[in-house]
Coordinates of C-alpha atoms and ligand atoms in Angstrom, one line a residue:
T1 CA -152.8 132.0 87.7
S2 CA -150.4 130.0 88.9
A3 CA -149.3 132.5 91.8
A4 CA -152.9 132.1 93.0
A5 CA -153.3 128.4 92.5
A6 CA -150.0 128.1 94.6
E7 CA -151.7 129.9 97.6
R8 CA -155.0 128.1 97.6
E9 CA -154.7 125.8 100.3
L10 CA -156.1 122.3 99.4
A11 CA -154.2 120.0 101.7
E12 CA -157.0 119.9 104.5
P13 CA -157.7 123.4 104.9
Y14 CA -160.8 122.9 106.9
L15 CA -158.6 121.1 109.4
R16 CA -155.9 123.8 109.5
Q17 CA -158.8 126.2 110.3
V18 CA -160.3 124.1 113.5
L19 CA -156.9 124.1 114.7
D20 CA -156.4 127.6 114.2
T21 CA -159.6 128.4 116.5
A22 CA -157.8 126.6 119.5
G23 CA -154.3 128.1 118.4
L24 CA -152.6 125.1 117.4
A25 CA -152.0 125.7 113.6
V26 CA -148.2 126.7 114.2
E27 CA -145.5 125.3 111.8
Y28 CA -142.9 123.4 113.4
V29 CA -139.7 123.9 111.3
R30 CA -137.1 121.6 113.1
A31 CA -137.0 118.9 115.7
E32 CA -134.4 117.1 117.9
G33 CA -134.9 115.0 121.0
N34 CA -138.0 116.1 123.1
T35 CA -138.0 119.3 121.3
L36 CA -140.1 121.0 118.3
Y37 CA -139.2 124.3 117.2
V38 CA -141.4 127.2 115.8
R39 CA -140.2 130.4 114.3
D40 CA -141.4 133.9 115.8
D41 CA -142.4 136.5 113.7
D42 CA -138.8 137.7 113.7
G43 CA -137.4 134.7 112.1
A44 CA -135.9 133.3 115.4
E45 CA -136.4 129.8 116.5
F46 CA -138.0 128.9 120.0
P47 CA -138.3 125.6 121.5
V48 CA -141.5 123.8 122.3
A49 CA -141.2 120.8 124.9
D50 CA -142.9 117.9 123.1
F51 CA -145.5 116.0 125.2
A52 CA -147.4 114.7 122.1
G53 CA -144.3 112.8 120.9
G54 CA -145.7 112.3 117.3
Y55 CA -148.6 110.6 118.7
G56 CA -146.4 107.9 120.0
S57 CA -144.1 107.6 117.4
V58 CA -140.8 109.3 118.6
L59 CA -140.3 107.4 122.2
L60 CA -136.7 107.6 121.1
G61 CA -136.9 111.3 120.4
H62 CA -137.3 113.2 117.3
H63 CA -134.0 112.5 115.0
H64 CA -132.3 110.1 117.3
P65 CA -128.7 110.5 116.6
E66 CA -128.0 107.1 115.8
I67 CA -131.4 106.3 113.9
T68 CA -130.6 109.4 111.4
E69 CA -127.1 108.2 110.9
H70 CA -128.2 104.7 110.3
A71 CA -130.7 106.2 107.6
R72 CA -127.8 108.1 106.3
Q73 CA -125.5 105.1 106.0
L74 CA -128.4 103.1 104.1
L75 CA -129.0 106.0 101.5
A76 CA -125.1 106.4 101.0
E77 CA -124.8 102.4 100.5
H78 CA -127.5 102.6 98.1
T79 CA -129.3 99.7 99.9
P80 CA -132.0 98.3 97.9
I81 CA -135.0 99.6 99.3
H82 CA -137.8 98.5 97.0
A83 CA -137.0 94.8 96.0
Q84 CA -140.5 93.3 96.4
F85 CA -140.6 89.5 96.1
S86 CA -137.2 88.7 96.9
R87 CA -135.5 87.5 99.7
H88 CA -135.7 89.9 102.8
P89 CA -133.0 88.7 105.5
Y90 CA -133.3 92.0 107.1
A91 CA -137.2 91.5 107.9
N92 CA -136.4 88.0 108.8
R93 CA -134.0 89.3 111.4
L94 CA -136.8 91.9 112.5
A95 CA -139.0 89.2 113.1
A96 CA -136.6 87.0 114.9
E97 CA -135.7 90.2 117.2
L98 CA -139.2 90.9 117.9
N99 CA -140.1 87.0 118.9
R100 CA -136.8 87.0 121.1
I101 CA -137.8 89.9 123.1
I102 CA -141.6 88.9 123.0
A103 CA -140.5 85.2 124.0
R104 CA -138.5 86.8 127.3
E105 CA -141.6 89.0 128.3
L106 CA -144.3 86.2 127.9
A107 CA -141.9 83.7 129.2
D108 CA -143.0 81.3 126.4
D109 CA -141.2 80.4 123.2
E110 CA -144.1 79.5 120.9
P111 CA -143.2 81.6 117.9
Y112 CA -145.1 84.6 115.9
Y113 CA -145.2 84.8 112.4
A114 CA -144.6 88.5 111.1
I115 CA -146.7 90.3 108.6
F116 CA -145.3 93.7 107.8
G117 CA -147.2 96.8 107.0
N118 CA -147.0 100.7 106.7
S119 CA -149.0 102.1 109.2
G120 CA -150.9 101.2 112.5
A121 CA -154.4 100.7 110.9
E122 CA -152.7 98.4 108.2
A123 CA -151.4 96.2 110.6
V124 CA -154.9 96.0 112.2
E125 CA -156.6 95.1 109.1
A126 CA -153.8 92.5 108.4
A127 CA -154.8 91.0 111.7
V128 CA -158.2 90.9 111.1
K129 CA -158.0 89.5 107.5
H130 CA -155.7 86.7 108.9
A131 CA -158.5 86.0 111.5
E132 CA -161.2 85.9 109.0
L133 CA -159.2 83.7 106.7
D134 CA -158.4 81.4 109.6
R135 CA -162.1 81.6 110.6
G136 CA -163.0 80.8 106.8
M137 CA -160.8 77.7 107.1
R138 CA -162.3 76.5 110.4
V139 CA -165.7 76.8 109.0
S140 CA -164.9 74.7 106.2
E141 CA -163.2 72.1 108.6
L142 CA -166.5 72.2 110.3
L143 CA -168.6 71.8 107.5
G144 CA -166.6 68.8 106.4
S145 CA -167.6 67.0 109.6
V146 CA -171.1 68.2 109.4
E147 CA -171.2 66.7 105.5
A148 CA -169.6 63.6 107.2
G149 CA -172.4 63.2 109.5
L150 CA -175.0 63.8 106.9
A151 CA -173.6 60.9 105.0
A152 CA -173.3 58.6 107.7
A153 CA -177.0 59.2 108.6
R154 CA -178.0 58.9 105.1
A155 CA -176.1 55.5 105.0
A156 CA -177.5 54.4 108.5
V157 CA -181.0 54.9 107.0
A158 CA -180.1 53.1 103.9
D159 CA -179.1 50.0 105.6
G160 CA -181.7 50.1 108.0
S161 CA -179.5 50.5 111.2
A162 CA -181.4 53.8 111.9
T163 CA -185.1 55.6 111.1
V164 CA -186.0 59.1 110.8
H165 CA -188.6 60.3 113.5
G166 CA -191.1 62.8 113.9
E167 CA -188.7 65.0 116.6
A168 CA -186.2 65.5 113.8
A169 CA -188.3 66.5 111.4
A170 CA -190.2 69.1 113.5
R171 CA -186.8 70.5 114.7
L172 CA -186.1 71.3 111.2
G173 CA -189.5 72.3 110.4
V174 CA -190.1 69.8 107.6
A175 CA -192.8 67.4 107.0
L176 CA -192.0 63.5 107.8
A177 CA -191.9 61.7 104.5
A178 CA -193.1 58.0 104.8
D179 CA -190.1 56.5 102.9
G180 CA -186.9 56.8 105.1
T181 CA -184.5 57.9 102.1
E182 CA -186.8 60.6 101.3
A183 CA -187.2 61.6 104.8
V184 CA -183.3 61.8 105.6
R185 CA -183.1 63.6 102.1
L186 CA -185.5 66.3 103.2
L187 CA -183.9 66.6 106.7
E188 CA -180.6 67.0 105.0
A189 CA -182.1 69.8 102.5
A190 CA -183.4 72.0 105.6
I191 CA -179.9 71.7 107.3
R192 CA -177.8 72.7 104.2
R193 CA -180.2 75.5 103.6
R194 CA -180.0 76.7 107.6
N195 CA -176.3 76.1 107.4
D196 CA -175.7 78.0 104.2
E197 CA -177.5 80.9 105.7
T198 CA -175.3 81.1 108.8
V199 CA -172.1 80.5 107.0
A200 CA -172.7 83.5 104.6
S201 CA -173.6 86.0 107.6
P202 CA -170.9 88.3 108.2
P203 CA -168.6 87.7 111.0
L204 CA -168.7 89.9 114.1
F205 CA -166.0 91.6 116.1
L206 CA -165.5 91.9 119.7
A207 CA -163.7 95.3 121.0
L208 CA -164.0 97.5 124.0
E209 CA -165.8 100.5 124.6
G210 CA -163.5 103.4 123.9
G211 CA -161.3 101.4 122.1
F212 CA -159.3 102.8 119.0
H213 CA -158.0 100.6 116.3
G214 CA -157.5 103.1 113.0
K215 CA -159.6 104.6 110.5
L216 CA -159.3 102.7 107.7
A217 CA -162.6 101.0 106.1
G218 CA -162.3 97.6 108.0
S219 CA -160.5 99.3 111.3
V220 CA -162.6 102.0 111.9
Q221 CA -165.6 99.9 112.4
L222 CA -163.4 98.4 115.4
T223 CA -162.9 102.0 116.7
H224 CA -165.5 102.8 119.2
N225 CA -166.1 106.6 118.5
E226 CA -169.2 107.0 116.5
G227 CA -168.3 110.0 114.8
Y228 CA -165.4 108.2 113.0
R229 CA -167.2 104.8 112.7
L230 CA -171.0 105.3 111.8
P231 CA -170.5 107.2 108.4
F232 CA -168.8 104.2 107.2
K233 CA -170.7 101.4 109.0
S234 CA -172.0 99.6 105.8
L235 CA -168.3 99.3 104.4
A236 CA -167.0 96.6 106.8
A237 CA -168.0 93.9 109.4
Q238 CA -169.4 95.3 112.7
A239 CA -168.0 95.0 116.0
R240 CA -170.0 94.6 119.5
F241 CA -168.4 96.9 121.9
V242 CA -168.2 95.6 125.4
P243 CA -167.9 98.0 128.7
Q244 CA -164.6 97.5 130.5
D245 CA -164.6 95.4 133.8
S246 CA -167.7 94.1 132.9
P247 CA -167.5 90.0 132.3
E248 CA -171.3 89.8 132.4
D249 CA -171.5 91.7 129.3
L250 CA -169.1 89.2 127.7
D251 CA -171.3 86.5 128.2
A252 CA -174.4 88.5 127.3
V253 CA -173.2 89.5 124.3
H254 CA -172.1 85.6 123.2
A255 CA -175.7 84.5 124.4
R256 CA -177.2 87.1 122.0
E257 CA -175.0 86.4 119.3
R258 CA -174.0 82.8 119.0
R259 CA -175.2 80.8 116.2
V260 CA -174.9 77.0 115.4
L261 CA -174.5 74.9 112.6
L262 CA -176.8 72.0 112.5
G263 CA -176.0 68.4 111.4
L264 CA -177.3 64.8 111.7
T265 CA -176.3 61.7 113.7
A266 CA -177.3 57.9 113.8
E267 CA -177.9 57.3 117.7
N268 CA -179.4 54.3 119.2
G269 CA -181.2 53.5 115.7
R270 CA -182.4 57.2 115.5
I271 CA -181.6 60.1 113.4
T272 CA -181.2 63.0 115.8
V273 CA -180.3 66.4 114.8
T274 CA -176.7 67.9 116.1
E275 CA -175.7 71.4 116.9
H276 CA -171.9 72.6 116.1
E277 CA -170.9 76.0 117.7
F278 CA -170.4 78.3 114.7
P279 CA -167.3 80.5 114.9
V280 CA -169.5 83.8 114.6
F281 CA -166.9 85.9 116.3
C282 CA -163.8 86.6 114.3
A283 CA -161.4 88.4 117.0
F284 CA -161.6 90.3 120.2
L285 CA -159.6 93.4 119.7
V286 CA -158.0 95.1 123.1
E287 CA -155.4 97.7 123.7
P288 CA -153.7 97.2 127.1
I289 CA -153.9 100.7 127.9
Q290 CA -156.4 102.7 125.7
G291 CA -155.0 105.7 124.0
E292 CA -157.4 107.6 122.0
G293 CA -160.4 106.5 124.4
G294 CA -158.7 108.4 127.4
I295 CA -155.7 106.7 128.5
R296 CA -157.6 104.1 130.5
V297 CA -155.3 100.9 131.6
L298 CA -157.0 97.5 131.3
S299 CA -157.1 95.7 134.6
R300 CA -155.0 92.5 135.2
E301 CA -158.5 91.2 136.3
F302 CA -160.6 92.1 133.3
A303 CA -157.6 90.9 130.8
R304 CA -158.0 87.5 132.5
E305 CA -161.5 87.4 132.0
I306 CA -161.4 88.5 128.1
Q307 CA -158.5 85.8 127.9
E308 CA -160.6 83.0 129.4
F309 CA -163.7 84.1 127.7
C310 CA -162.0 83.9 124.3
A311 CA -160.5 80.8 125.1
R312 CA -164.1 79.3 125.9
I313 CA -165.5 80.4 122.8
D314 CA -162.1 80.1 120.5
C315 CA -162.1 83.4 119.6
P316 CA -158.4 85.1 118.9
V317 CA -157.5 88.0 120.8
V318 CA -155.7 90.8 118.9
V319 CA -153.8 93.0 121.3
D320 CA -153.4 96.3 119.6
E321 CA -149.9 97.7 121.0
I322 CA -149.7 100.1 118.4
Q323 CA -149.7 103.0 120.9
S324 CA -148.9 101.1 124.3
G325 CA -146.1 98.9 123.0
M326 CA -142.2 99.4 121.7
G327 CA -141.0 100.0 125.1
R328 CA -143.4 103.0 126.1
T329 CA -144.6 101.4 129.6
G330 CA -141.3 99.9 130.2
A331 CA -141.6 96.6 128.2
L332 CA -141.9 95.8 124.5
L333 CA -145.3 94.9 125.2
A334 CA -147.8 96.7 127.6
S335 CA -149.8 93.9 127.9
S336 CA -147.1 91.3 128.9
R337 CA -147.2 93.5 132.4
I338 CA -150.6 92.4 133.0
G339 CA -150.6 88.8 132.0
L340 CA -152.4 89.2 128.6
R341 CA -151.4 87.1 126.0
G342 CA -152.4 87.9 122.7
D343 CA -153.0 85.6 119.5
Y344 CA -152.1 88.5 117.5
Y345 CA -150.2 91.5 118.4
T346 CA -149.9 94.9 116.4
L347 CA -147.0 97.3 116.6
A348 CA -146.2 100.6 114.8
K349 CA -145.3 104.1 115.5
T350 CA -142.0 103.7 117.3
L351 CA -141.2 100.8 115.5
G352 CA -140.2 103.3 112.6
G353 CA -138.1 105.1 114.8
G354 CA -140.0 108.4 114.1
I355 CA -138.5 108.5 110.6
A356 CA -139.9 105.5 108.7
K357 CA -143.3 104.3 108.3
A358 CA -143.6 100.5 109.4
S359 CA -146.0 98.3 111.3
V360 CA -146.0 94.7 112.1
M361 CA -148.8 92.1 112.8
L362 CA -147.4 89.2 114.6
V363 CA -149.9 85.9 114.9
R364 CA -148.9 83.0 117.2
E365 CA -147.9 79.7 115.4
K366 CA -151.0 77.9 116.8
R367 CA -153.2 80.0 114.7
Y368 CA -150.9 80.8 111.6
R369 CA -152.2 80.3 108.2
R370 CA -149.3 80.2 105.9
D371 CA -151.6 80.9 102.8
F372 CA -152.1 84.4 104.0
E373 CA -148.6 85.3 102.7
I374 CA -149.6 84.6 99.1
V375 CA -152.9 86.7 99.4
H376 CA -151.7 89.8 101.4
S377 CA -149.1 92.4 100.5
S378 CA -148.5 96.1 99.9
T379 CA -146.0 97.8 97.5
F380 CA -144.2 99.6 100.6
A381 CA -144.3 96.9 103.3
K382 CA -141.3 94.9 104.7
D383 CA -138.7 97.4 102.6
S384 CA -135.3 97.2 103.7
F385 CA -135.3 101.0 104.8
S386 CA -138.1 100.4 107.5
S387 CA -137.0 97.1 108.4
H388 CA -133.2 98.1 109.1
I389 CA -134.6 101.4 111.1
A390 CA -136.9 99.1 113.0
L391 CA -133.9 96.9 114.0
K392 CA -131.9 99.9 114.9
V393 CA -135.0 101.0 117.3
L394 CA -135.0 97.3 118.8
E395 CA -131.0 97.4 119.4
L396 CA -131.6 100.8 121.1
L397 CA -134.3 99.4 123.4
E398 CA -132.5 96.5 124.3
R399 CA -129.0 98.1 124.8
D400 CA -127.2 97.9 128.2
G401 CA -129.5 95.1 129.6
G402 CA -132.7 97.3 128.4
A403 CA -131.7 100.8 129.9
A404 CA -134.4 102.3 127.6
Y405 CA -137.2 100.5 129.0
R406 CA -136.2 101.5 132.7
Q407 CA -135.7 105.0 131.5
A408 CA -139.2 105.1 130.1
E409 CA -140.4 103.6 133.6
E410 CA -138.4 106.2 135.4
R411 CA -139.3 109.3 133.5
G412 CA -142.8 108.0 133.5
A413 CA -142.8 108.1 137.0
A414 CA -141.6 111.6 137.4
L415 CA -144.1 112.5 134.8
R416 CA -146.7 110.8 136.8
A417 CA -145.6 112.4 140.1
K418 CA -146.1 115.9 138.5
L419 CA -149.7 115.1 137.3
D420 CA -150.5 113.4 141.1
A421 CA -149.4 116.7 142.6
L422 CA -151.9 118.8 140.0
R423 CA -154.7 116.4 141.1
A424 CA -154.0 116.6 144.6
E425 CA -154.0 120.3 144.6
F426 CA -157.1 120.8 142.4
P427 CA -159.5 118.0 143.1
D428 CA -162.0 120.5 141.9
V429 CA -160.5 120.7 138.4
V430 CA -158.7 117.4 138.0
A431 CA -160.9 114.2 138.0
D432 CA -158.3 111.6 137.4
V433 CA -155.0 110.8 136.3
R434 CA -154.2 107.7 134.7
G435 CA -151.6 105.6 132.6
H436 CA -148.2 103.8 132.8
G437 CA -145.0 105.0 132.0
L438 CA -144.5 107.5 129.1
M439 CA -148.3 106.9 128.4
Q440 CA -150.2 109.3 130.9
G441 CA -153.5 111.2 130.9
L442 CA -154.9 113.7 132.7
E443 CA -158.6 114.0 132.8
F444 CA -160.5 117.2 133.5
H445 CA -164.1 117.7 135.3
D446 CA -166.8 118.3 132.6
Q447 CA -167.2 122.2 132.2
S448 CA -170.3 122.0 130.3
D449 CA -172.2 123.8 133.1
A450 CA -169.4 126.0 134.1
S451 CA -170.1 129.7 135.3
S452 CA -167.8 131.0 132.8
P453 CA -169.7 131.4 129.1
E454 CA -166.1 130.7 127.4
L455 CA -165.7 127.6 129.4
R456 CA -169.2 126.3 128.7
Q457 CA -168.6 127.3 125.2
I458 CA -165.4 125.3 124.5
A459 CA -166.7 122.4 126.7
R460 CA -169.8 122.0 124.5
S461 CA -167.9 122.6 121.5
G462 CA -166.3 119.1 121.6
L463 CA -162.9 120.7 121.5
F464 CA -162.3 121.3 125.1
G465 CA -158.8 119.8 125.5
Y466 CA -157.8 121.3 122.2
F467 CA -158.2 124.8 123.6
L468 CA -156.3 123.8 126.7
A469 CA -153.5 122.7 124.4
G470 CA -153.6 125.9 122.5
H471 CA -153.2 127.8 125.8
L472 CA -150.4 125.3 126.9
L473 CA -148.7 126.1 123.6
R474 CA -149.1 130.1 123.5
R475 CA -148.3 130.8 127.2
H476 CA -146.0 127.6 128.0
R477 CA -144.4 126.4 125.0
V478 CA -145.8 123.0 125.5
R479 CA -147.1 120.7 123.1
T480 CA -149.7 118.2 124.1
F481 CA -153.0 117.0 122.9
P482 CA -156.3 115.6 124.2
T483 CA -157.3 112.3 123.3
A484 CA -159.4 112.4 120.4
S485 CA -162.4 110.1 121.7
A486 CA -162.4 111.9 125.1
V487 CA -161.4 115.3 124.8
G488 CA -161.8 116.2 128.4
T489 CA -158.5 114.1 128.8
L490 CA -155.0 115.4 127.9
R491 CA -152.5 113.0 127.0
F492 CA -148.9 113.0 127.7
E493 CA -146.4 110.6 125.7
P494 CA -143.1 112.3 125.5
S495 CA -139.9 110.7 124.5
I496 CA -137.6 109.1 127.1
H497 CA -135.2 112.1 126.9
V498 CA -137.7 114.4 128.5
T499 CA -136.0 116.4 131.3
D500 CA -136.7 117.4 134.6
A501 CA -136.8 120.9 133.2
E502 CA -139.5 120.1 130.6
L503 CA -141.5 118.2 133.3
G504 CA -141.4 121.3 135.4
Q505 CA -142.6 123.5 132.3
L506 CA -145.5 121.3 131.8
Y507 CA -146.5 121.3 135.6
A508 CA -146.0 125.1 135.5
G509 CA -148.4 125.2 132.4
L510 CA -150.9 122.8 133.9
H511 CA -150.9 124.7 137.0
D512 CA -151.6 127.9 135.1
V513 CA -154.7 125.8 133.2
C514 CA -156.0 124.6 136.6
T515 CA -155.7 127.9 138.2
L516 CA -157.9 129.5 135.4
L517 CA -160.2 126.6 135.7
R518 CA -160.8 127.0 139.3
K519 CA -161.2 130.6 138.7
Q520 CA -163.5 130.3 135.8
A521 CA -161.3 132.5 133.8
G522 CA -162.5 131.3 130.5
D523 CA -161.6 134.4 128.7
E524 CA -158.0 134.2 129.8
L525 CA -157.8 130.6 128.7
T526 CA -159.0 131.2 125.2
A527 CA -157.5 134.5 124.6
A528 CA -155.3 134.3 121.6
Ligands
F0G601 N1 -154.3 101.2 117.1 C1 -153.9 102.4 118.2 C2 -154.2 101.8 119.5 C3 -153.5 103.4 118.0 O1 -153.3 104.4 118.9 C4 -153.7 104.1 116.6 C5 -153.3 105.4 116.0 C6 -153.9 103.0 115.4 C7 -154.2 101.6 115.7 C8 -153.8 103.6 114.1 O2 -152.5 103.8 113.7 O3 -152.6 105.9 112.8 O4 -150.7 104.5 112.2 O5 -153.0 104.1 111.4 N2 -153.6 106.1 117.1 C9 -153.1 107.6 116.7 C10 -153.5 108.7 117.8 C11 -154.2 108.1 115.8 O6 -153.9 109.5 117.8 O7 -152.7 108.3 118.8 P1 -152.4 104.5 112.4

């Protein structure tokens, strides 16, 4: 019957059940500022302090009045929202404004071209696609110069100014023909065979252990979490994951994976085999502060090492600012604070002001390939609604000399002080506190061998932080989540409007959690 059909749960019912076991499957009925509202059994609304912050998309708060008003106005004016393949002055303004801010933060005015998208993962995939287009073009240029070398060698043999020796033949594993023209033809054939094989091999990406760059077919291969990545391994090019703060591993992976194209040159009357570094690596993806991986701040030192390594091997750096960017750490780009310069940047989440779905991939002029504009697009990207909303977001961030950035810093420091106090009081329970600005994480010690059977069980379930979050929601009306790839870490990404009272509420909730963990009162912690 239709009534039964209406009742049947078909929109990810299993996920809802999993959330339910941790007490997190509540329905939020209203949202404003830093607060989400739940309706209790009597139909009355009660507030929940939101420290999940739309997974980072509502830095300016839920339904920021000016953003909401701007949206209303756009709709009232019947602004054309979907007018693809026309002039998009609003998108151009948005790109210009992003550039103005980035030039200020980097103290460098090399422009970045903007390709808009709808989600974070889409921006990452656009960056990767662009990097691959660029790599392919660089490979073509390289093959062109290899071909020129082969032609010159052939000509030198033909006019007698150079001869083929056994060395070159042995190097390529071919027999040395008696006739010079035939000998050079055999060398060329061997070189082309080897080069074709190299050119046809898929590129490799470099990324950091713990990194998260999305869950689409391409981007999930750049995301370290094996649970997300491995089932889809055969769908896309692979990444090599490098541990943080380990420059030796960068060199080791390069030494292991590097490849060369071969060529010929006529030198001192001899035909010699030449080697040309082949661009194996398409891009190096890095988050200035890892979000999903457990709120891990990239050190200035390792950022410099990555930068120098990538310059050495001519591999573009994609700085994924999807979670860390848009003002969360007190700057548009968190990477600008540690001196990391991207060939590409990705931004999303708060770019849409909490109401639009928008992302952008930025690529510096030096690397830009305009042909990309012809081959990449989406029905929904670069629409006027999300572009106008994003412009409003930038206006709000930049207003009053950047008061919102300072507020993110100040509120972040206040939040951090609470977390540090907990760590100081509960060193036996809290392993670490990390982050910057309004991107903070609190890591608990592993409870897999806890004396409490309930704690042991939830620690081994892979849902540890979700159960803590359930307790915080039920008992303290605080919404937070663990970082998905490191569930022993709770993350806090409230809006810049988070009040001292809400920070106090969070502190009280976490104090309760820490007390229960210290007492090994697993039953109380997991009781519905
Ligand atoms: N890159 C980073 C650094 C992210 O944190 C995310 C999403 C993405 C890319 C993908 O963006 O979801 O819009 O496709 N992080 C979410 C989170 C899932 O839990 O913080 P998306």
